[in-house]
Amino acid sequence: MREMLTGGPLDVLTGDYLAELTMLILARDRLKDPGLGYARTFLRQLEECLGEATDRNVRIVVNAGGLNPARLAEAVHELAAKQGIPLAVGVVEGDDVLHREGLPPGLLAANAYLGGRGIAECLKAGAQLVVTGRVTDAALVSGPAQAHFGWGEGDLDALAGAVVAGHVLECGAQATGGNYAFFGEHDVTRPGFPVAELHADGSSVITKHPGTGGAVTTGTVTAQLLYETSGARYAGPDVTARLDSVRLRQEGPDRVRIEGVRGEAPPPTLKVGLNRLGGWRNEVVFVLTGLDIEEKAELVKRQLARQTGHIEPRWTLARTDHPDAATEETASALLRLTVRSQDRHAVGRAFTAAAVELGLSGYPGFHVTAPPGPATPYGVFETAFLDAATVPHTAVLPDGTRRTIEPPVTTRGLEPVGAPPLPPPLPAATPTRRAPLGRAFGARSGDKGGDANLGVWARSEAGWRWLAHQLTVDRIRELLPETAGLTVRRHLLPHLRAVNFELVGLLGEGVASQHRFDPQAKALGEWLRARHVDLPEELL
């Protein structure tokens, strides 16, 4: 926060504190203490930086309120009073629908994703700091833009442009070289955070403060645009942005212009994130060293079959071993056993004892990476949709006035977008060479509940022609065998020279359920880039 306030000019500083997993963590905090449920990290940052922000007349908009925005606002007032700083605070409420009839029982949290109009109302009423609960990540940017430019709900293209800029900013340094496929091309030791210069027509320039690390290029911005998105329609409460209309242009060093974004009326429903406890889990990792790795793994499975048969065992053998290895660690593979149950005791001491008791009767060289611990709860994230007109959206202005935000008058369903025409394929006689896909293409992947997304982009027109024709759904299933049997959808984004895949159900019940080794699919794209294919030599 201090770097952003002191590194260059800002009108508004935004902060995105909420992820699907964060909401579950905050819900558990609220169970322990009804006065919690917000991101306490924000208060620690604000304590250091509030004076700097007010001196520079920088307004702050954050969703750190989580499940308890009103209490965070109180804590902010207390902090400001302690520092002797008069502060006008606005609050956005209404997203919490936990007690709404018709939702599944047993939920810890249920929050609708609100748009930016409540934020805009607070800012227009003079708020220097706005605290929200669950709003869309992009609303933290589109809300201030609506307040500044006076856009109404009919300014769809402008709103869509601000939403796209908000999506680029929402993950911080991911737009300036963080988690970037071609990280070796830039110094990303400590990438700075991105800044969006917004214009009245909805276009923007993504940049960063002078002297900060990382880089802002069409590549880094493309990577973030593909992160946790799906098809051409990027739906939100205020507008549906057409990602297939986005155009990027390198305007100068660390300056990328986003323009041409088209917007459509938003859907009539709001997405609702549902969090609940799914049960209890435990795990143990067996180290298998040297020869006969597969046979050792099978022995462990047979020895524990009686204890694990009723507690949802999941075995994963990671062949990290190398033949004729120079160190013991590089001669070893890892066999991970994860168990889940509704019965805490079944995956607690009983499971621990069964694993530990193999110590003197198991495979040769038996040991584990750490003794099994007690059972821990795991969460489940699901989504539902509610009629936007039935979800309260309230802006609590700095003077305490409560202003109801009416839902959009005009809405539009999210019918599928027809596939755009393919570019011409490369000539059939094009020479090829066997190489990792990532030598020519970038990728970025992430999670949306139990689904994963995987975006792949080309760096040249020739690369786009190869990508559009060769990286099909069938090819993805071939290169990523974990996707076999799943529904896989492919979306083409020609202006970005990108293909985006939805992998439905790859992550089970979401990150908190820890269904797979990489529960948020963060490295799925890097796995794909490491797979070998026949690539045109001109791309290498």
XYZ file of C-alpha atoms in Angstrom:
540
model
C 0.000 0.000 0.000
C 2.792 2.423 0.859
C 4.566 1.726 -2.443
C 1.410 2.501 -4.401
C 0.723 5.708 -2.452
C 4.245 7.097 -2.678
C 5.417 5.758 -6.030
C 3.399 8.042 -8.288
C 0.109 9.884 -8.744
C -3.146 8.101 -7.895
C -6.759 9.169 -7.651
C -8.082 5.890 -6.240
C -6.270 2.987 -4.583
C -8.119 -0.322 -4.779
C -7.535 -3.556 -2.898
C -8.972 -7.000 -3.616
C -8.863 -9.157 -0.489
C -11.425 -11.832 -1.304
C -11.071 -15.188 -3.010
C -13.336 -18.211 -2.828
C -11.103 -19.771 -0.179
C -10.856 -16.488 1.732
C -14.627 -16.386 2.163
C -14.540 -19.801 3.837
C -11.722 -18.692 6.143
C -13.647 -15.554 7.099
C -16.774 -17.624 7.706
C -14.879 -19.815 10.153
C -13.532 -16.677 11.856
C -17.095 -15.409 12.221
C -18.156 -18.685 13.821
C -15.543 -18.145 16.532
C -16.306 -14.445 16.985
C -19.341 -12.710 15.420
C -17.330 -9.477 15.424
C -14.868 -10.897 12.896
C -15.382 -11.967 9.301
C -13.375 -9.207 7.626
C -9.782 -9.069 6.300
C -7.739 -7.873 9.255
C -4.686 -7.515 7.008
C -6.248 -4.376 5.572
C -6.432 -2.699 8.972
C -2.730 -3.343 9.566
C -1.883 -1.788 6.207
C -4.198 1.153 6.775
C -2.699 1.895 10.178
C 0.617 2.582 8.468
C -0.732 4.391 5.417
C -3.921 6.270 6.318
C -2.117 9.557 6.905
C -0.263 9.257 3.618
C -3.494 8.559 1.731
C -5.343 11.518 3.218
C -2.384 13.864 2.697
C -2.308 12.900 -0.971
C -6.116 12.987 -1.320
C -6.162 9.391 -2.541
C -9.471 7.635 -2.073
C -9.405 3.967 -1.061
C -11.869 1.296 -2.232
C -11.535 -2.238 -0.835
C -13.637 -5.375 -0.507
C -11.861 -6.228 2.739
C -15.214 -6.101 4.550
C -15.739 -9.719 3.557
C -18.635 -11.064 5.598
C -18.754 -8.119 7.992
C -18.235 -4.797 6.163
C -20.102 -2.770 8.792
C -17.753 -3.941 11.556
C -14.677 -3.202 9.428
C -16.035 0.293 8.784
C -16.351 0.765 12.542
C -12.777 -0.407 13.020
C -11.613 2.033 10.323
C -13.409 4.898 12.123
C -11.734 3.852 15.381
C -8.322 3.796 13.718
C -8.849 7.193 12.092
C -9.995 8.711 15.389
C -6.951 7.295 17.165
C -4.718 8.989 14.588
C -6.696 12.209 14.697
C -7.704 11.990 11.041
C -11.274 12.969 10.059
C -12.382 10.338 7.559
C -15.574 9.930 5.535
C -16.297 6.210 5.176
C -18.872 4.578 2.917
C -20.059 0.978 3.127
C -21.648 -1.303 0.550
C -23.959 -3.991 1.935
C -26.532 -6.496 0.747
C -24.391 -9.296 -0.639
C -24.899 -11.552 2.391
C -27.813 -13.852 1.523
C -26.972 -16.638 3.984
C -30.458 -16.755 5.459
C -32.245 -16.568 2.132
C -34.924 -19.247 1.649
C -34.288 -21.787 -1.068
C -30.531 -22.070 -0.604
C -29.008 -25.405 0.478
C -28.891 -26.092 4.231
C -25.695 -26.160 6.256
C -23.990 -23.195 4.609
C -21.327 -21.145 6.397
C -21.520 -18.273 3.923
C -23.618 -17.274 0.928
C -22.704 -14.058 -0.839
C -23.978 -12.506 -4.037
C -21.482 -10.769 -6.311
C -22.605 -7.134 -6.442
C -21.538 -4.555 -9.004
C -19.878 -1.166 -8.745
C -22.867 1.159 -8.468
C -22.971 1.119 -4.668
C -19.293 2.068 -4.595
C -20.013 4.900 -7.021
C -22.799 6.270 -4.823
C -20.534 6.305 -1.775
C -17.788 8.132 -3.664
C -20.193 10.667 -5.133
C -21.385 11.378 -1.594
C -17.850 12.284 -0.551
C -16.499 9.023 0.836
C -12.714 9.005 1.167
C -12.720 5.272 1.900
C -15.270 2.684 0.774
C -15.555 -0.747 2.374
C -17.526 -3.492 0.642
C -18.384 -7.102 1.164
C -18.529 -9.478 -1.797
C -18.537 -7.419 -4.954
C -17.036 -8.552 -8.238
C -13.298 -7.982 -8.338
C -13.693 -5.636 -11.313
C -16.295 -3.544 -9.447
C -13.481 -2.061 -7.370
C -12.386 -0.280 -10.562
C -15.664 0.134 -12.441
C -17.343 1.708 -9.380
C -14.859 4.602 -9.091
C -15.010 5.033 -12.880
C -18.805 5.368 -12.759
C -18.497 7.989 -10.021
C -15.838 9.972 -11.881
C -17.303 9.948 -15.382
C -20.988 9.889 -14.448
C -21.777 6.839 -16.571
C -25.297 5.455 -16.444
C -26.422 1.909 -17.015
C -26.785 2.601 -20.734
C -23.083 3.410 -21.168
C -22.373 -0.241 -21.809
C -19.171 0.046 -23.840
C -17.587 2.407 -21.340
C -18.626 0.237 -18.401
C -17.269 -2.849 -20.166
C -13.943 -1.126 -20.741
C -13.655 -0.312 -17.045
C -14.570 -3.897 -16.135
C -11.797 -5.201 -18.382
C -9.335 -2.774 -16.788
C -10.545 -3.961 -13.392
C -9.961 -7.576 -14.339
C -6.407 -6.720 -15.358
C -5.737 -4.991 -12.017
C -7.476 -7.443 -9.704
C -4.548 -9.837 -9.237
C -1.940 -7.151 -8.726
C 1.498 -8.070 -10.025
C 0.123 -10.772 -12.314
C -0.289 -7.910 -14.823
C 3.295 -6.711 -14.419
C 5.182 -9.963 -14.911
C 4.173 -12.011 -11.889
C 3.386 -15.661 -12.736
C 4.264 -14.839 -16.364
C 5.093 -17.666 -18.755
C 8.059 -15.809 -20.247
C 9.360 -14.476 -16.925
C 12.975 -14.831 -18.067
C 12.525 -11.913 -20.457
C 12.032 -9.391 -17.643
C 13.369 -8.736 -14.157
C 10.474 -9.961 -12.069
C 12.369 -10.319 -8.809
C 9.972 -7.816 -7.278
C 7.375 -6.710 -9.812
C 5.485 -3.536 -9.064
C 1.718 -3.269 -8.993
C -0.267 -2.141 -12.031
C -1.996 1.196 -12.490
C -4.900 1.855 -14.864
C -5.354 5.243 -16.478
C -9.075 5.287 -17.299
C -10.686 7.479 -19.946
C -14.257 8.696 -20.421
C -14.890 6.331 -23.356
C -13.918 3.277 -21.268
C -10.515 2.818 -22.856
C -7.528 2.581 -20.544
C -3.770 2.375 -20.364
C -2.224 -0.192 -18.042
C 1.086 0.972 -16.603
C 2.987 0.983 -13.307
C 4.816 3.483 -11.149
C 8.245 4.547 -12.438
C 11.165 2.604 -11.029
C 9.137 -0.408 -9.902
C 10.101 -3.886 -11.085
C 8.509 -6.143 -13.644
C 7.089 -5.039 -16.979
C 3.783 -4.120 -18.584
C 3.567 -5.614 -22.069
C 0.810 -6.899 -24.310
C 1.947 -10.348 -23.173
C 1.615 -9.706 -19.444
C -1.765 -8.053 -19.959
C -2.983 -10.865 -22.231
C -1.990 -13.404 -19.601
C -4.079 -11.659 -16.953
C -7.039 -11.182 -19.305
C -7.141 -14.959 -19.774
C -6.934 -15.676 -16.044
C -10.108 -17.182 -14.563
C -12.249 -16.269 -17.555
C -14.129 -18.534 -19.901
C -15.947 -17.539 -23.072
C -16.317 -14.344 -25.028
C -18.952 -12.984 -22.631
C -17.536 -11.863 -19.283
C -20.698 -11.359 -17.256
C -21.044 -8.938 -14.381
C -23.811 -7.217 -12.414
C -23.474 -3.896 -14.289
C -22.474 -5.036 -17.768
C -21.370 -8.048 -19.767
C -18.012 -7.288 -21.346
C -17.185 -8.901 -24.673
C -13.670 -10.258 -24.317
C -13.625 -11.055 -28.030
C -13.697 -7.304 -28.715
C -10.679 -6.396 -26.573
C -7.726 -4.953 -28.453
C -4.287 -4.367 -26.936
C -1.577 -2.043 -28.177
C 1.900 -1.417 -26.793
C 1.872 2.354 -26.498
C 5.355 2.712 -25.027
C 7.608 1.186 -22.374
C 5.377 -0.279 -19.649
C 2.263 1.186 -21.261
C -0.415 -1.021 -22.846
C -3.586 0.528 -24.217
C -6.865 -1.414 -23.935
C -9.476 -0.260 -26.416
C -12.399 -1.383 -28.541
C -14.223 -3.115 -25.688
C -17.902 -3.673 -26.342
C -20.495 -4.085 -23.645
C -23.908 -5.722 -23.452
C -26.668 -5.525 -20.883
C -25.924 -7.670 -17.811
C -27.725 -10.946 -17.128
C -30.892 -10.833 -14.982
C -29.309 -12.963 -12.263
C -26.452 -12.527 -9.809
C -23.882 -15.201 -9.109
C -23.841 -16.351 -5.488
C -20.853 -18.054 -3.876
C -21.827 -20.774 -1.397
C -19.354 -22.064 1.184
C -19.894 -24.992 3.510
C -17.845 -27.545 5.394
C -17.628 -30.776 3.436
C -16.223 -33.037 6.134
C -12.815 -34.015 7.487
C -9.559 -34.926 5.787
C -6.078 -36.151 6.548
C -3.049 -37.159 4.550
C 0.293 -38.880 4.758
C 3.148 -38.888 2.255
C 5.244 -42.064 2.044
C 8.797 -41.814 0.701
C 9.702 -44.666 -1.657
C 13.411 -44.876 -2.430
C 15.483 -46.742 -4.977
C 14.303 -49.848 -6.790
C 10.828 -51.338 -7.255
C 8.941 -48.073 -6.718
C 5.667 -49.329 -8.227
C 5.784 -52.546 -6.213
C 6.459 -50.659 -2.973
C 3.472 -48.426 -3.646
C 1.241 -51.434 -4.238
C 2.397 -52.976 -0.957
C 1.403 -49.859 0.980
C -2.018 -49.854 -0.669
C -2.610 -53.523 0.222
C -1.475 -53.045 3.806
C -3.806 -50.091 4.351
C -6.752 -51.376 2.314
C -8.720 -52.483 5.379
C -8.322 -49.115 7.129
C -8.934 -46.901 4.089
C -11.729 -48.725 2.307
C -14.482 -46.620 3.912
C -12.822 -43.183 4.094
C -12.545 -42.093 0.441
C -8.849 -42.830 -0.136
C -7.052 -41.013 -2.932
C -3.601 -42.302 -3.871
C -1.132 -40.284 -5.954
C 2.318 -41.546 -6.889
C 4.717 -38.772 -7.941
C 7.699 -40.287 -9.737
C 10.270 -37.762 -8.578
C 12.934 -40.481 -8.505
C 15.862 -40.652 -10.941
C 17.829 -43.795 -11.886
C 21.342 -44.112 -10.481
C 20.752 -40.932 -8.473
C 23.604 -39.097 -6.781
C 21.533 -38.171 -3.695
C 18.994 -40.110 -1.674
C 16.341 -37.456 -2.217
C 16.629 -37.616 -6.002
C 16.400 -41.407 -5.771
C 13.004 -41.152 -4.066
C 9.379 -40.988 -5.187
C 6.447 -39.683 -3.145
C 3.261 -41.649 -2.540
C 0.542 -39.383 -1.196
C -2.542 -40.818 0.523
C -5.420 -38.444 1.182
C -8.510 -39.604 3.036
C -11.838 -37.876 3.611
C -14.849 -38.693 5.749
C -17.831 -37.157 7.473
C -16.543 -38.867 10.633
C -13.735 -36.833 12.164
C -12.440 -39.746 14.200
C -12.221 -42.087 11.216
C -9.591 -39.883 9.576
C -7.997 -38.813 12.849
C -6.223 -41.049 15.324
C -7.427 -44.289 13.707
C -5.920 -43.282 10.366
C -2.746 -41.949 11.986
C -2.185 -45.176 13.887
C -2.668 -47.340 10.799
C -0.070 -45.374 8.841
C 2.513 -45.144 11.621
C 2.233 -48.814 12.534
C 3.650 -49.747 9.133
C 6.997 -48.330 10.243
C 8.488 -51.731 11.091
C 6.402 -53.898 8.773
C 6.270 -52.006 5.507
C 8.397 -51.722 2.384
C 12.200 -51.497 2.699
C 13.299 -47.970 3.545
C 9.912 -47.035 4.991
C 9.564 -43.450 6.160
C 7.152 -40.555 5.739
C 7.719 -36.847 5.149
C 5.991 -35.957 8.424
C 3.902 -37.843 10.980
C 0.195 -37.696 10.147
C -1.537 -34.981 12.123
C -5.093 -34.642 13.381
C -8.015 -34.510 10.991
C -8.708 -31.073 9.522
C -11.953 -29.753 8.061
C -12.251 -29.213 4.328
C -14.589 -26.860 2.561
C -16.822 -26.997 -0.472
C -17.482 -24.070 -2.791
C -20.527 -24.031 -5.042
C -22.368 -21.402 -7.031
C -26.021 -20.506 -7.342
C -27.869 -17.714 -9.125
C -30.526 -15.373 -7.789
C -32.750 -12.871 -9.516
C -30.846 -9.592 -9.255
C -34.057 -7.743 -8.424
C -34.427 -9.791 -5.229
C -30.943 -9.142 -3.823
C -30.618 -5.939 -1.770
C -27.749 -3.667 -2.789
C -27.299 -0.811 -0.367
C -24.836 2.065 -0.243
C -24.387 3.394 3.279
C -23.173 6.947 2.699
C -20.704 8.698 5.010
C -23.529 10.576 6.756
C -25.318 7.288 7.508
C -27.943 7.639 4.782
C -28.867 4.268 3.309
C -29.398 4.404 -0.445
C -30.906 1.461 -2.305
C -29.214 0.583 -5.589
C -31.865 -0.500 -8.036
C -31.067 -3.393 -10.393
C -30.484 -2.641 -14.087
C -33.676 -2.033 -16.035
C -32.399 -3.805 -19.146
C -30.876 -7.276 -18.936
C -29.797 -9.912 -21.415
C -29.326 -13.653 -21.139
C -25.932 -15.232 -21.716
C -26.603 -17.158 -24.883
C -23.444 -18.716 -26.390
C -21.415 -16.653 -28.824
C -20.904 -18.238 -32.220
C -17.380 -19.375 -32.979
C -15.420 -16.793 -34.969
C -13.908 -17.789 -38.300
C -10.599 -19.584 -38.072
C -7.507 -17.982 -39.557
C -5.985 -19.797 -42.553
C -3.906 -22.794 -41.469
C -0.173 -22.895 -42.007
C 0.908 -24.666 -45.205
C 0.847 -28.438 -44.887
C 4.521 -28.665 -45.858
C 5.670 -26.385 -43.014
C 8.780 -27.961 -41.402
C 8.276 -28.973 -37.786
C 10.388 -29.963 -34.823
C 9.484 -31.845 -31.634
C 9.623 -29.381 -28.734
C 7.752 -28.271 -25.609
C 4.613 -26.290 -26.451
C 5.791 -23.500 -24.160
C 8.786 -22.719 -26.343
C 6.338 -20.921 -28.639
C 3.193 -20.238 -26.562
C 2.274 -18.700 -23.238
C -0.389 -19.999 -20.859
C -2.218 -18.915 -17.730
C -4.604 -21.072 -15.702
C -6.759 -20.767 -12.607
C -9.879 -21.893 -10.773
C -13.561 -21.082 -10.777
C -15.051 -23.233 -8.044
C -14.698 -26.840 -9.145
C -13.830 -25.871 -12.717
C -10.498 -24.786 -14.120
C -9.691 -22.451 -16.961
C -6.655 -22.670 -19.197
C -5.798 -19.847 -21.581
C -3.099 -20.216 -24.229
C -1.865 -17.375 -26.424
C 0.395 -17.019 -29.430
C 3.088 -14.380 -29.841
C 2.831 -14.029 -33.599
C 0.290 -14.333 -36.391
C 1.873 -17.595 -37.554
C 1.616 -18.926 -34.011
C -2.064 -17.962 -33.895
C -2.730 -19.804 -37.138
C -1.130 -22.969 -35.700
C -2.822 -22.602 -32.304
C -6.353 -22.092 -33.657
C -6.176 -25.237 -35.784
C -4.032 -27.558 -33.675
C -4.934 -26.997 -30.024
C -8.386 -28.533 -30.099
C -10.440 -30.092 -27.314
C -9.276 -33.549 -28.359
C -5.663 -32.386 -28.333
C -6.051 -30.963 -24.823
C -7.407 -34.301 -23.605
C -4.446 -36.033 -25.223
C -1.859 -33.679 -23.724
C -3.522 -33.467 -20.289
C -4.798 -36.979 -19.504
C -6.373 -35.749 -16.228
C -9.044 -34.075 -18.362
C -10.167 -37.327 -19.977
C -13.870 -37.836 -19.341
C -14.450 -34.190 -18.374
C -16.481 -31.652 -20.290
C -14.001 -29.353 -22.031
C -15.123 -26.202 -23.836
C -12.936 -24.195 -26.217
C -13.313 -20.468 -26.850
C -11.398 -18.499 -29.487
C -10.317 -14.891 -28.885
C -8.738 -13.830 -32.196
C -7.835 -10.256 -31.197
C -5.760 -11.674 -28.341
C -4.474 -14.574 -30.506
C -5.695 -16.789 -27.707
C -7.625 -19.977 -27.023
C -9.345 -20.378 -23.669
C -10.485 -23.737 -22.318
C -12.989 -24.498 -19.567
C -12.240 -27.795 -17.808
C -15.453 -28.623 -16.009
C -15.086 -30.501 -12.712
C -11.294 -30.823 -12.762
C -11.046 -29.349 -9.246
C -13.848 -31.369 -7.663
C -15.625 -29.254 -5.065
C -13.245 -26.298 -5.235
C -9.936 -25.285 -3.713
C -10.952 -25.848 -0.087
C -11.737 -29.490 -0.818
C -8.120 -30.051 -1.976
C -9.303 -32.490 -4.616
C -6.031 -32.657 -6.521
C -2.320 -31.929 -6.188
C -2.734 -28.383 -7.577
C -6.152 -27.527 -6.098
C -6.438 -24.121 -7.815
C -5.009 -25.202 -11.198
C -2.368 -22.504 -10.885
C 0.272 -24.584 -12.671
C -2.015 -26.346 -15.138
C -0.874 -24.028 -17.906
C 2.786 -24.706 -17.140
C 2.149 -28.446 -17.304
C 0.624 -27.972 -20.744
C 3.564 -25.819 -21.867
C 5.931 -28.614 -20.847
C 4.227 -31.190 -23.079
C 6.053 -31.999 -26.318
C 4.384 -31.491 -29.692
C 5.478 -31.053 -33.299
C 5.883 -27.287 -33.649
C 6.567 -25.323 -36.826
C 10.253 -24.478 -36.929
C 9.463 -20.839 -37.702
C 7.897 -20.526 -34.238
C 11.060 -21.775 -32.571
